[in-house]
PDB file of C-alpha atoms in Angstrom:
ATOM      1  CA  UNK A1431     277.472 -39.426  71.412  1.00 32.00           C
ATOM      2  CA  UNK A1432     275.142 -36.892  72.827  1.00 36.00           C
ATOM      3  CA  UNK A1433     273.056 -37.444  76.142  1.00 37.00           C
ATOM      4  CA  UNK A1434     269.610 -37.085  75.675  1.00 41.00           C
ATOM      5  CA  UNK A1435     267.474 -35.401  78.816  1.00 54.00           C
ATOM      6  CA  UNK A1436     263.848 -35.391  79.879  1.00 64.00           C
ATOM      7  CA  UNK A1437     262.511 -32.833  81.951  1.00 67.00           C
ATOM      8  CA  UNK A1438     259.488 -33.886  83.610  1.00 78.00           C
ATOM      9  CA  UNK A1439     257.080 -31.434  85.364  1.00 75.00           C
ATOM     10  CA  UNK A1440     253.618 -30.728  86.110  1.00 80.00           C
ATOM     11  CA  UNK A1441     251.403 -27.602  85.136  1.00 81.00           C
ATOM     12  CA  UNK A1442     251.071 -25.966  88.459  1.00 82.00           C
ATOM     13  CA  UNK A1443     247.628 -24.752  87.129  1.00 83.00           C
ATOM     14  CA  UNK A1444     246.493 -28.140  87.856  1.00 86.00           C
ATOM     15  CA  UNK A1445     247.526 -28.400  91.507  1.00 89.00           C
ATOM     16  CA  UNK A1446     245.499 -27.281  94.930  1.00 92.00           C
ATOM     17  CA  UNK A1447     247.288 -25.753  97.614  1.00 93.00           C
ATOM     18  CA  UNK A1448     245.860 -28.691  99.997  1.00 94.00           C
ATOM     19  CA  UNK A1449     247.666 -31.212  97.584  1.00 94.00           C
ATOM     20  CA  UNK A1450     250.686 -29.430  98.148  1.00 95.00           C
ATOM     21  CA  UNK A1451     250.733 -28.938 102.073  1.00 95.00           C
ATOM     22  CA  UNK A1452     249.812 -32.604 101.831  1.00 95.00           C
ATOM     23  CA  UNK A1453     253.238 -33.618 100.054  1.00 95.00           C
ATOM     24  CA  UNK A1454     255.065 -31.163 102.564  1.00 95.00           C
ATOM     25  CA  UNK A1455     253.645 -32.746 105.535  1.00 94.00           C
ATOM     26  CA  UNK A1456     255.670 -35.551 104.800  1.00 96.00           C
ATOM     27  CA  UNK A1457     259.124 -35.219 106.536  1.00 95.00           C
ATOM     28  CA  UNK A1458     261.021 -36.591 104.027  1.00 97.00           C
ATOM     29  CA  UNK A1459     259.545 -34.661 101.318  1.00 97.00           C
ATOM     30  CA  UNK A1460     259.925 -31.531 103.546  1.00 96.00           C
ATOM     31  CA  UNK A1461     264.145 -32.025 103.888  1.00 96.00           C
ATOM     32  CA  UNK A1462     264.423 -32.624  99.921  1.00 97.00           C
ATOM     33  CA  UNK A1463     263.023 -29.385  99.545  1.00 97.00           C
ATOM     34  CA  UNK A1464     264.648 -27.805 102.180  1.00 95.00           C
ATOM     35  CA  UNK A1465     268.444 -28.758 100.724  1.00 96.00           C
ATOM     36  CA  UNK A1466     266.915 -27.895  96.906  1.00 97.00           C
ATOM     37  CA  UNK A1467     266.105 -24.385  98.271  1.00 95.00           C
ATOM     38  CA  UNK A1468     269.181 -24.270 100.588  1.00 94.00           C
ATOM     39  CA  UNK A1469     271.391 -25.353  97.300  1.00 96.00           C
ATOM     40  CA  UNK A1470     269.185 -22.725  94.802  1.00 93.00           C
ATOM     41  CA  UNK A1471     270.266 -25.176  91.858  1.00 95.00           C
ATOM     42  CA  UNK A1472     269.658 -28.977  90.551  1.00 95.00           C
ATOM     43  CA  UNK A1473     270.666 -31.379  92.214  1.00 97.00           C
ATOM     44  CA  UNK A1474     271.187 -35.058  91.936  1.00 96.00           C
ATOM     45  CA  UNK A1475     269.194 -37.761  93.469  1.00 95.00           C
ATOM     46  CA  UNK A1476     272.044 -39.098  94.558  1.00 95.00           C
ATOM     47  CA  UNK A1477     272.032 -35.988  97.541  1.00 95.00           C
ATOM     48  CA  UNK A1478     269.249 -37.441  99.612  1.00 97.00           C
ATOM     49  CA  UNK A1479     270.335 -41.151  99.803  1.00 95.00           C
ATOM     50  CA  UNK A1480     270.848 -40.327 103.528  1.00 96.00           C
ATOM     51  CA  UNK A1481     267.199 -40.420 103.708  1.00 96.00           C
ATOM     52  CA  UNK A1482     265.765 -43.951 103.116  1.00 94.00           C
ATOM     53  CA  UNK A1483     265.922 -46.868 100.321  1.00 95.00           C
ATOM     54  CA  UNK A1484     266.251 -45.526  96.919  1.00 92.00           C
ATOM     55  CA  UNK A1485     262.011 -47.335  95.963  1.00 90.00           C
ATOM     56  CA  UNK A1486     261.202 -45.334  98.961  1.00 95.00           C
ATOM     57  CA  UNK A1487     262.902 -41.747  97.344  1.00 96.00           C
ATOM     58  CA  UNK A1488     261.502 -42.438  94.518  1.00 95.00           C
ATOM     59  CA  UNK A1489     258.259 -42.797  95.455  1.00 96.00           C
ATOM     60  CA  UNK A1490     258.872 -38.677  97.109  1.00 97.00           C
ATOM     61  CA  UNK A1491     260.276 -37.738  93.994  1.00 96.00           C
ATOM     62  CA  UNK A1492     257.090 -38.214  92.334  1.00 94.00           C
ATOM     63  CA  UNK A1493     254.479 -36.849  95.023  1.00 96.00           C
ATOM     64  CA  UNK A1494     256.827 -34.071  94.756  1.00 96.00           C
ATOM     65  CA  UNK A1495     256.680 -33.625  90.815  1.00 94.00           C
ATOM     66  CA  UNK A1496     253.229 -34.509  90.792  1.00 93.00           C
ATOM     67  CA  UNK A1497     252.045 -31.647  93.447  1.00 94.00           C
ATOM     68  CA  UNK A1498     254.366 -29.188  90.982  1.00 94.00           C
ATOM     69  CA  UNK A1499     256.444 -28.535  93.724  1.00 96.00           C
ATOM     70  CA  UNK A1500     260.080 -29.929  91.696  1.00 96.00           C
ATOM     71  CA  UNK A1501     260.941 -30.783  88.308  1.00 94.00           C
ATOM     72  CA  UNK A1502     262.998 -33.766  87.373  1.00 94.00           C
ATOM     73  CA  UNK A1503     265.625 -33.927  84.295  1.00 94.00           C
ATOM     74  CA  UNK A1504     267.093 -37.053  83.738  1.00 90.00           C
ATOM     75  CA  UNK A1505     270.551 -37.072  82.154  1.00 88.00           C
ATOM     76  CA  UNK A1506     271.890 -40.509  80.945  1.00 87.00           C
ATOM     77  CA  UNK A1507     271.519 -42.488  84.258  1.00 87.00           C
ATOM     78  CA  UNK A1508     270.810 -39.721  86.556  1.00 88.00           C
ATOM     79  CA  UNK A1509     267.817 -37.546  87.683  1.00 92.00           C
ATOM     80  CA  UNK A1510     268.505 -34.633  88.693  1.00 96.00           C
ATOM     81  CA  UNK A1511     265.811 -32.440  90.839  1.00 96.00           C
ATOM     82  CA  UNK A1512     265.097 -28.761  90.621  1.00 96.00           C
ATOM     83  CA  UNK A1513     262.568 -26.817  92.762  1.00 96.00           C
ATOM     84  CA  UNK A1514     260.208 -24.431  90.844  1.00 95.00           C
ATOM     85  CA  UNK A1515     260.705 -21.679  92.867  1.00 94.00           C
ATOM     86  CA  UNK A1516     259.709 -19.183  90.086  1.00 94.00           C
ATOM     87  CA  UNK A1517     256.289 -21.038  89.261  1.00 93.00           C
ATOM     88  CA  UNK A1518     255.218 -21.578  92.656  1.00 94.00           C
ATOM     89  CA  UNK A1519     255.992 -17.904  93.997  1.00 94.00           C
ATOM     90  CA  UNK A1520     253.757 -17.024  91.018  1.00 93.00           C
ATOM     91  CA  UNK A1521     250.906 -19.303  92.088  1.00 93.00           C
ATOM     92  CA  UNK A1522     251.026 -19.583  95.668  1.00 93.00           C
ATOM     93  CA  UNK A1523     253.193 -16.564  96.500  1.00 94.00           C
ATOM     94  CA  UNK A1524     255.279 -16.840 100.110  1.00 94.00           C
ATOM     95  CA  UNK A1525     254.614 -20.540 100.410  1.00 94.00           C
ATOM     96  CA  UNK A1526     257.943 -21.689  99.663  1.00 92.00           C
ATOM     97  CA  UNK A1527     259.651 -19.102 102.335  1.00 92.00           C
ATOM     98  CA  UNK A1528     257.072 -19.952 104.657  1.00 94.00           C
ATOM     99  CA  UNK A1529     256.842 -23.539 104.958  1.00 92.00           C
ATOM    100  CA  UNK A1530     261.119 -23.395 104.714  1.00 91.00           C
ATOM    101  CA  UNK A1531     261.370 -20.748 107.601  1.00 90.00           C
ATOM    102  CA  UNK A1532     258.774 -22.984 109.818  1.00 90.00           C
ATOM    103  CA  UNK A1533     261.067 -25.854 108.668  1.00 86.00           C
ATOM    104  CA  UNK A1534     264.276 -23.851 110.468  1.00 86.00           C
ATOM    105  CA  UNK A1535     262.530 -22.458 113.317  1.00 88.00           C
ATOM    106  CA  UNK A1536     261.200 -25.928 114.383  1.00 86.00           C
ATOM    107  CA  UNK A1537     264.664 -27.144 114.197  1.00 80.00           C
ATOM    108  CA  UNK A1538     266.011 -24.337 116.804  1.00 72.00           C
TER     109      UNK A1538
END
């Protein structure tokens, strides 16, 4: 029997740069992508349980998808997150590093 997956993204063509910086203000939102660039590869939802109720992740999952900052494949029961590095260096080059290196240097 073969798994089927979804990938679900947005076009980043349709996304501001104030829309984003709005869904990385939140501080949840922020550490999600922080481990997905920190890991460089999909991971499963099931990696940022340590940050609230699972309605409540879900909820950042989709700001984040929305605002074109992750995609999300679902594989059988699981959802798996990605961060589009590639696509949003091409739109909104240095953002990413930026707003991740702020992210560390805050923590110091």
């Amino acid at each position: 029997m073969e798994i089927s997956s979804d990938v679900m993204s947005t076009n980043l063509d349709n996304v501001s740069l104030p829309a984003i910086l709005r869904s990385l203000s939140d501080p949840t939102r922020l550490e999600i992508i922080s481990r997905l660039a920190e890991a460089g590869t999909a991971l499963s939802c099931d990696n940022f349980n340590d940050l609230g109720k699972k309605s409540n992740l879900s909820q950042h999952y989709r700001n984040l998808r929305e605002n074109g900052l992750v995609t999300i494949q679902r594989k059988g029961r699981h959802a798996f997150l990605e961060l589009r590095v590639h696509a949003l260096n091409q739109h909104f080059p240095g953002l990413l590093e930026g707003v991740i290196s702020a992210k560390r240097a805050s923590q110091s």
